[in-house]
Amino acid sequence: QVQLVQSGAEVKKPGASVKVSCKASGYSFTNYDINWVRQATGQGPEWMGWMNPNSGNTGYSQKFQGRVTMTRNTSINTAYMELSSLRSEDTAVYYCARRSRATIFGVVFYWFDPWGQGTLVTVSS
Amino acid sequence: DIQMTQSPSSLSASIGDRVTITCRASQNIDSYLNWYQQKPGKAPTVLIYAASNLKTGVPSRFSGSGSGTDFTLTISSLQPEDFATYYCQQSYSMPSWTFGQGTKVEIK
């Protein structure tokens, strides 16, 4: 089945970096964009950016521009998200999600499906 | 940025109740609206895409409607497994996506 499996929880100090991995299985990894979303406790999801696994092209939310880097290793069907200069406000669960699509009456629509199981990143001194 | 506003932020309902959740976009987004369900400690899962299309495998008691700026998610007869938080998401301004703040459905 289509599945995204993420790396385990991380605890980091302020100013450090974290790199989260997302391994895809059950579909052709290079055919679908991977997006990254984070969710702080009690908050709604927040989109961080996207990556095309085929080309390596990326696009980031302005909020994270300069601090986030999304990469991939196509030989092992794995996407990565690295966030630097961590601060306490970055404490959240980080998710990868595949951008799925359908064409309805000639119009292409997109949504996120599936999502990884989430990776808790805690930033604390 | 397109803002998505959900109402109510929480509601209490009984098994068998009809439940309606509203999502309003800050500008026209046509039908580029998705609905997700999230249970505690789990990732969101999609219920509805393109405003009114039920994802395969999702129970038919879930339905979505609307276009432009106003959208609705309806659960026709609430079941025990439906107690969760629901989020709307716009894909109109893709690649920049935004979510609503969520509606928590609790047991009355």
mmCIF file of C-alpha atoms in Angstrom:
data_model
loop_
_atom_site.group_PDB
_atom_site.id
_atom_site.type_symbol
_atom_site.label_atom_id
_atom_site.label_comp_id
_atom_site.label_asym_id
_atom_site.label_seq_id
_atom_site.Cartn_x
_atom_site.Cartn_y
_atom_site.Cartn_z
ATOM 1 C CA GLN A 1 0.000 0.000 0.000
ATOM 2 C CA VAL A 2 1.017 3.614 -0.496
ATOM 3 C CA GLN A 3 2.909 4.654 2.600
ATOM 4 C CA LEU A 4 5.227 7.328 3.954
ATOM 5 C CA VAL A 5 7.354 6.417 6.973
ATOM 6 C CA GLN A 6 9.203 9.146 8.838
ATOM 7 C CA SER A 7 12.219 9.121 11.136
ATOM 8 C CA GLY A 8 11.911 9.201 14.896
ATOM 9 C CA ALA A 9 11.486 11.960 17.440
ATOM 10 C CA GLU A 10 14.242 14.523 17.931
ATOM 11 C CA VAL A 11 15.265 16.802 20.794
ATOM 12 C CA LYS A 12 17.390 19.782 19.810
ATOM 13 C CA LYS A 13 18.856 22.838 21.492
ATOM 14 C CA PRO A 14 18.066 26.342 20.285
ATOM 15 C CA GLY A 15 20.231 27.309 17.346
ATOM 16 C CA ALA A 16 20.737 23.719 16.183
ATOM 17 C CA SER A 17 19.429 22.063 13.018
ATOM 18 C CA VAL A 18 17.204 19.029 12.539
ATOM 19 C CA LYS A 19 16.840 16.742 9.530
ATOM 20 C CA VAL A 20 13.723 14.599 9.180
ATOM 21 C CA SER A 21 13.446 11.778 6.662
ATOM 22 C CA CYS A 22 10.380 10.444 4.857
ATOM 23 C CA LYS A 23 10.600 7.071 3.073
ATOM 24 C CA ALA A 24 8.027 6.348 0.388
ATOM 25 C CA SER A 25 6.762 2.930 -0.644
ATOM 26 C CA GLY A 26 3.967 1.449 -2.717
ATOM 27 C CA TYR A 27 4.138 3.952 -5.589
ATOM 28 C CA SER A 28 6.582 5.577 -7.970
ATOM 29 C CA PHE A 29 8.426 8.073 -5.753
ATOM 30 C CA THR A 30 9.404 10.403 -8.582
ATOM 31 C CA ASN A 31 5.851 10.842 -9.906
ATOM 32 C CA TYR A 32 4.415 12.834 -6.987
ATOM 33 C CA ASP A 33 5.523 15.969 -5.169
ATOM 34 C CA ILE A 34 6.258 15.693 -1.461
ATOM 35 C CA ASN A 35 5.073 18.481 0.820
ATOM 36 C CA TRP A 36 6.074 19.190 4.404
ATOM 37 C CA VAL A 37 3.622 20.418 7.016
ATOM 38 C CA ARG A 38 4.096 21.090 10.691
ATOM 39 C CA GLN A 39 1.612 21.233 13.529
ATOM 40 C CA ALA A 40 2.207 22.714 16.952
ATOM 41 C CA THR A 41 0.182 21.336 19.850
ATOM 42 C CA GLY A 42 -3.432 22.463 19.634
ATOM 43 C CA GLN A 43 -2.884 24.324 16.362
ATOM 44 C CA GLY A 44 -3.908 23.746 12.780
ATOM 45 C CA PRO A 45 -1.438 22.376 10.233
ATOM 46 C CA GLU A 46 1.024 24.841 8.697
ATOM 47 C CA TRP A 47 2.445 24.269 5.208
ATOM 48 C CA MET A 48 6.230 24.605 4.962
ATOM 49 C CA GLY A 49 7.154 23.759 1.390
ATOM 50 C CA TRP A 50 7.237 21.266 -1.472
ATOM 51 C CA MET A 51 9.738 19.258 -3.442
ATOM 52 C CA ASN A 52 9.536 17.508 -6.784
ATOM 53 C CA PRO A 53 11.436 14.221 -6.275
ATOM 54 C CA ASN A 54 12.084 13.849 -9.997
ATOM 55 C CA SER A 55 13.724 17.211 -10.654
ATOM 56 C CA GLY A 56 14.669 18.156 -7.105
ATOM 57 C CA ASN A 57 12.895 21.493 -7.578
ATOM 58 C CA THR A 58 11.612 23.040 -4.374
ATOM 59 C CA GLY A 59 9.390 25.853 -3.150
ATOM 60 C CA TYR A 60 9.216 27.148 0.390
ATOM 61 C CA SER A 61 6.772 29.143 2.432
ATOM 62 C CA GLN A 62 8.053 32.668 2.900
ATOM 63 C CA LYS A 63 7.936 32.068 6.645
ATOM 64 C CA PHE A 64 10.643 29.400 6.421
ATOM 65 C CA GLN A 65 12.663 30.746 3.487
ATOM 66 C CA GLY A 66 16.336 30.730 4.382
ATOM 67 C CA ARG A 67 15.929 28.224 7.216
ATOM 68 C CA VAL A 68 14.462 25.175 5.465
ATOM 69 C CA THR A 69 16.000 22.866 2.874
ATOM 70 C CA MET A 70 14.173 19.983 1.189
ATOM 71 C CA THR A 71 16.138 17.294 -0.605
ATOM 72 C CA ARG A 72 15.748 13.708 -1.746
ATOM 73 C CA ASN A 73 17.616 10.498 -2.507
ATOM 74 C CA THR A 74 15.806 8.749 -5.346
ATOM 75 C CA SER A 75 17.875 5.576 -4.968
ATOM 76 C CA ILE A 76 16.177 4.903 -1.630
ATOM 77 C CA ASN A 77 12.853 6.697 -2.274
ATOM 78 C CA THR A 78 13.433 9.079 0.594
ATOM 79 C CA ALA A 79 12.732 12.779 1.037
ATOM 80 C CA TYR A 80 14.358 14.984 3.660
ATOM 81 C CA MET A 81 13.479 18.240 5.378
ATOM 82 C CA GLU A 82 16.161 20.154 7.248
ATOM 83 C CA LEU A 83 15.286 23.122 9.445
ATOM 84 C CA SER A 84 18.081 25.263 10.857
ATOM 85 C CA SER A 85 18.462 27.941 13.540
ATOM 86 C CA LEU A 86 15.875 26.203 15.659
ATOM 87 C CA ARG A 87 13.985 28.114 18.320
ATOM 88 C CA SER A 88 11.434 27.045 20.908
ATOM 89 C CA GLU A 89 8.574 28.060 18.608
ATOM 90 C CA ASP A 90 9.676 25.338 16.179
ATOM 91 C CA THR A 91 8.584 22.653 18.628
ATOM 92 C CA ALA A 92 5.946 20.742 16.670
ATOM 93 C CA VAL A 93 5.078 17.523 14.886
ATOM 94 C CA TYR A 94 6.476 17.587 11.358
ATOM 95 C CA TYR A 95 4.702 15.646 8.601
ATOM 96 C CA CYS A 96 5.562 14.759 5.030
ATOM 97 C CA ALA A 97 2.634 14.266 2.661
ATOM 98 C CA ARG A 98 2.284 13.172 -0.940
ATOM 99 C CA ARG A 99 0.488 15.561 -3.245
ATOM 100 C CA SER A 100 -2.223 13.462 -4.878
ATOM 101 C CA ARG A 101 -4.282 14.601 -7.858
ATOM 102 C CA ALA A 102 -7.389 13.945 -9.894
ATOM 103 C CA THR A 103 -8.815 15.451 -13.066
ATOM 104 C CA ILE A 104 -12.483 16.362 -12.885
ATOM 105 C CA PHE A 105 -14.140 17.690 -16.042
ATOM 106 C CA GLY A 106 -10.728 18.677 -17.348
ATOM 107 C CA VAL A 107 -9.656 20.520 -14.191
ATOM 108 C CA VAL A 108 -6.828 19.114 -12.054
ATOM 109 C CA PHE A 109 -7.337 19.137 -8.299
ATOM 110 C CA TYR A 110 -4.761 18.328 -5.619
ATOM 111 C CA TRP A 111 -4.760 17.226 -2.003
ATOM 112 C CA PHE A 112 -2.411 15.567 0.489
ATOM 113 C CA ASP A 113 -2.666 11.787 0.683
ATOM 114 C CA PRO A 114 -1.135 9.924 2.353
ATOM 115 C CA TRP A 115 0.700 11.622 5.188
ATOM 116 C CA GLY A 116 3.621 10.250 7.127
ATOM 117 C CA GLN A 117 3.051 9.306 10.747
ATOM 118 C CA GLY A 118 4.706 12.503 11.971
ATOM 119 C CA THR A 119 7.984 13.322 13.703
ATOM 120 C CA LEU A 120 7.974 15.245 16.977
ATOM 121 C CA VAL A 121 10.741 17.824 17.111
ATOM 122 C CA THR A 122 11.276 19.378 20.523
ATOM 123 C CA VAL A 123 13.469 22.463 20.848
ATOM 124 C CA SER A 124 14.579 23.058 24.400
ATOM 125 C CA SER A 125 17.649 24.260 26.224
ATOM 126 C CA ASP B 1 -2.149 34.844 1.587
ATOM 127 C CA ILE B 2 -5.589 33.227 1.518
ATOM 128 C CA GLN B 3 -7.007 32.846 5.030
ATOM 129 C CA MET B 4 -9.335 29.975 5.894
ATOM 130 C CA THR B 5 -11.763 30.451 8.771
ATOM 131 C CA GLN B 6 -13.701 27.532 10.224
ATOM 132 C CA SER B 7 -16.732 27.655 12.455
ATOM 133 C CA PRO B 8 -17.457 26.602 15.039
ATOM 134 C CA SER B 9 -14.056 25.929 16.629
ATOM 135 C CA SER B 10 -15.653 23.126 18.621
ATOM 136 C CA LEU B 11 -19.022 21.467 19.009
ATOM 137 C CA SER B 12 -20.673 18.813 21.135
ATOM 138 C CA ALA B 13 -22.996 16.325 19.488
ATOM 139 C CA SER B 14 -24.639 12.979 20.141
ATOM 140 C CA ILE B 15 -24.453 9.741 18.203
ATOM 141 C CA GLY B 16 -26.842 9.957 15.269
ATOM 142 C CA ASP B 17 -26.838 13.763 15.106
ATOM 143 C CA ARG B 18 -26.417 15.655 11.870
ATOM 144 C CA VAL B 19 -23.298 17.819 12.116
ATOM 145 C CA THR B 20 -22.341 20.745 9.887
ATOM 146 C CA ILE B 21 -18.954 22.484 9.833
ATOM 147 C CA THR B 22 -18.343 25.653 7.844
ATOM 148 C CA CYS B 23 -15.170 26.924 6.183
ATOM 149 C CA ARG B 24 -14.866 30.406 4.687
ATOM 150 C CA ALA B 25 -12.052 31.575 2.433
ATOM 151 C CA SER B 26 -10.808 35.174 2.439
ATOM 152 C CA GLN B 27 -11.142 35.256 -1.375
ATOM 153 C CA ASN B 28 -12.638 33.176 -4.153
ATOM 154 C CA ILE B 29 -11.074 29.695 -4.337
ATOM 155 C CA ASP B 30 -13.576 28.104 -6.781
ATOM 156 C CA SER B 31 -13.779 24.439 -5.728
ATOM 157 C CA TYR B 32 -10.150 24.090 -4.608
ATOM 158 C CA LEU B 33 -11.099 22.979 -1.112
ATOM 159 C CA ASN B 34 -10.276 19.784 0.763
ATOM 160 C CA TRP B 35 -11.472 18.412 4.104
ATOM 161 C CA TYR B 36 -9.391 16.299 6.505
ATOM 162 C CA GLN B 37 -10.114 14.354 9.671
ATOM 163 C CA GLN B 38 -7.498 14.108 12.411
ATOM 164 C CA LYS B 39 -7.660 11.882 15.475
ATOM 165 C CA PRO B 40 -5.427 12.472 18.519
ATOM 166 C CA GLY B 41 -1.821 11.474 17.924
ATOM 167 C CA LYS B 42 -2.443 10.661 14.261
ATOM 168 C CA ALA B 43 -1.803 12.380 10.954
ATOM 169 C CA PRO B 44 -4.705 13.993 9.093
ATOM 170 C CA THR B 45 -6.497 11.887 6.505
ATOM 171 C CA VAL B 46 -8.426 13.277 3.558
ATOM 172 C CA LEU B 47 -12.206 12.895 3.486
ATOM 173 C CA ILE B 48 -13.297 15.204 0.664
ATOM 174 C CA TYR B 49 -11.331 16.754 -2.204
ATOM 175 C CA ALA B 50 -12.385 19.376 -4.740
ATOM 176 C CA ALA B 51 -15.104 20.573 -2.366
ATOM 177 C CA SER B 52 -17.545 17.707 -2.873
ATOM 178 C CA ASN B 53 -15.722 14.566 -3.995
ATOM 179 C CA LEU B 54 -15.616 11.747 -1.453
ATOM 180 C CA LYS B 55 -12.327 9.926 -1.273
ATOM 181 C CA THR B 56 -12.693 6.217 -2.029
ATOM 182 C CA GLY B 57 -13.335 4.285 1.164
ATOM 183 C CA VAL B 58 -14.703 7.218 3.159
ATOM 184 C CA PRO B 59 -18.220 6.530 4.510
ATOM 185 C CA SER B 60 -21.062 8.122 2.575
ATOM 186 C CA ARG B 61 -22.356 9.891 5.710
ATOM 187 C CA PHE B 62 -19.644 12.483 4.965
ATOM 188 C CA SER B 63 -20.410 15.054 2.294
ATOM 189 C CA GLY B 64 -19.012 18.377 1.174
ATOM 190 C CA SER B 65 -20.552 21.317 -0.637
ATOM 191 C CA GLY B 66 -19.847 24.880 -1.641
ATOM 192 C CA SER B 67 -17.763 26.917 -4.044
ATOM 193 C CA GLY B 68 -16.253 30.372 -4.171
ATOM 194 C CA THR B 69 -15.724 31.403 -0.559
ATOM 195 C CA ASP B 70 -18.180 29.336 1.499
ATOM 196 C CA PHE B 71 -17.950 25.607 2.078
ATOM 197 C CA THR B 72 -19.618 23.010 4.283
ATOM 198 C CA LEU B 73 -18.708 19.585 5.596
ATOM 199 C CA THR B 74 -21.705 17.560 6.734
ATOM 200 C CA ILE B 75 -21.826 14.341 8.710
ATOM 201 C CA SER B 76 -25.352 13.037 8.214
ATOM 202 C CA SER B 77 -25.460 10.694 11.226
ATOM 203 C CA LEU B 78 -22.576 11.017 13.676
ATOM 204 C CA GLN B 79 -20.875 7.751 14.616
ATOM 205 C CA PRO B 80 -18.519 7.051 17.568
ATOM 206 C CA GLU B 81 -15.494 6.919 15.265
ATOM 207 C CA ASP B 82 -16.255 10.414 13.922
ATOM 208 C CA PHE B 83 -15.213 12.219 17.103
ATOM 209 C CA ALA B 84 -12.115 14.022 15.879
ATOM 210 C CA THR B 85 -10.860 17.383 14.658
ATOM 211 C CA TYR B 86 -11.710 18.452 11.111
ATOM 212 C CA TYR B 87 -9.679 20.833 8.945
ATOM 213 C CA CYS B 88 -10.358 22.513 5.638
ATOM 214 C CA GLN B 89 -7.485 23.252 3.234
ATOM 215 C CA GLN B 90 -7.344 25.437 0.135
ATOM 216 C CA SER B 91 -5.275 24.475 -2.910
ATOM 217 C CA TYR B 92 -6.249 27.490 -5.070
ATOM 218 C CA SER B 93 -3.018 29.336 -4.349
ATOM 219 C CA MET B 94 -0.870 26.233 -4.777
ATOM 220 C CA PRO B 95 2.034 25.745 -4.268
ATOM 221 C CA SER B 96 1.166 27.754 -1.173
ATOM 222 C CA TRP B 97 -1.462 25.872 0.829
ATOM 223 C CA THR B 98 -3.384 27.052 3.875
ATOM 224 C CA PHE B 99 -5.495 25.227 6.423
ATOM 225 C CA GLY B 100 -8.324 26.288 8.670
ATOM 226 C CA GLN B 101 -7.752 26.355 12.406
ATOM 227 C CA GLY B 102 -9.874 23.250 12.935
ATOM 228 C CA THR B 103 -13.222 22.170 14.362
ATOM 229 C CA LYS B 104 -13.171 19.708 17.235
ATOM 230 C CA VAL B 105 -16.196 17.408 17.372
ATOM 231 C CA GLU B 106 -16.787 16.120 20.894
ATOM 232 C CA ILE B 107 -19.283 13.786 22.521
ATOM 233 C CA LYS B 108 -22.248 15.452 24.207
#
